[in-house]
Amino acid sequence: MTAFFRTLACCLALMLMALPAAAAQIGLTVVTKPGSAQHVAAEQFARLLEQRSGGAWSVKIFHSGALGTETEMLQQIQLGAVQMGIITEGPFDTMVPEVRVLSFPFLFPDHATADRVLDGQMGTAVLNELEKAGFKGLAFSENGFRHLSNSVRPVTAANDVAGLKIRVMESTFHRELWRALGANPTPMGWPIYSELQQGTLDAQENPLWVLSVYKLFEVQKHLSLTGHVYSAHIAVANLGWFNRLADADKTLIVECMREAAQYQRAWNRSQEAAYLEEMRAQGMQVVEQPDMASFRERSARLEEMDIFAAPRIRELLRGLRE
Ligand code: EAX
């Protein structure tokens, strides 16, 4: 009998040892919903990390504003209430003003240039700036080139922007950009459908996927393909949490996020033509080639403003342009 129980205990112990250790879970937050650019990157990261760690890591994605606006999400990452986030470049502005260099109008002429610069030394330099605010910068995925939509009039040149009540991201830089262009900007978090519907806002600017996923074509008649700002997403982690990880885990997390970012950029770009078709089919009036020289001229003065005065900000901007 005793021998039987001993064997049984042994078997149970072996069975327990064979079970994988409970997976360590990472909370990862994005403001937008499934099907959005942020969420596609988050899902791909989760897939890669779970696979490559053999299930030792799992990822819980908080989406659709479950943790508030992107500014609030950044605060929660700083506090360690959630470990990671994939956040649009704009809302970093108040915490790490150096990040605003990424959003300088017409900085990148095309996707290939954005990739080359962000995946190179200058991208790393910007990611390193995040550490002073308690973030580990992991990778750049993308929101995409931002275009202007509004419910008032076709915008064919910068003069047409005059007085438009436009929502901008929670960012000093984006607010100043739209002031310089002559609009009346209000910084606020995402989403903004009801404000556009009710007319408290006339305009917004975002990549085309946003018009589709959030059905903004229902409340915005006019679309101008301005592509004024290349909008990166920055994947970040709480710095203290990240630094306490084993070296192998740090490497794995960075590798999976970089790969997820590459995957997501390709995915995002492959959708653009279809989104434009959809906007036309939904009845939006599209100005395909607005007079971008007029936008460039007005936005160039931003560089002379206080928000670009700090030597490190100037240095980064110069580096990104080279
Ligand atoms: O999808 O807040 C914003 O405008 C961001 O671009 C967000 O990704 C919207």
CSV table of C-alpha atoms and ligand atoms in Angstrom, one decimal, residues 32 38 88 143 146 167 169 190 206 209-210, ligand 1:
chain,number,residue,atom,x,y,z
A,32,THR,CA,-7.8,52.0,-31.0
A,38,GLN,CA,-2.0,49.8,-33.4
A,88,THR,CA,1.1,57.4,-31.5
A,143,ASN,CA,0.0,55.1,-38.0
A,146,ARG,CA,-1.7,61.9,-42.0
A,167,ARG,CA,-9.1,68.2,-33.5
A,169,MET,CA,-3.6,64.9,-30.8
A,190,TRP,CA,-9.2,59.5,-29.3
A,206,ASN,CA,-5.3,61.0,-39.7
A,209,TRP,CA,-7.4,53.6,-42.3
A,210,VAL,CA,-8.8,55.8,-39.5
B,1,EAX,O1,-6.4,56.4,-34.6
B,1,EAX,O2,-5.3,60.2,-31.9
B,1,EAX,C1,-4.9,60.0,-33.1
B,1,EAX,O3,-5.2,60.8,-34.0
B,1,EAX,C2,-4.1,58.8,-33.5
B,1,EAX,O4,-3.7,59.0,-34.8
B,1,EAX,C3,-4.9,57.6,-33.3
B,1,EAX,O5,-4.2,56.6,-33.8
B,1,EAX,C4,-6.2,57.6,-34.1
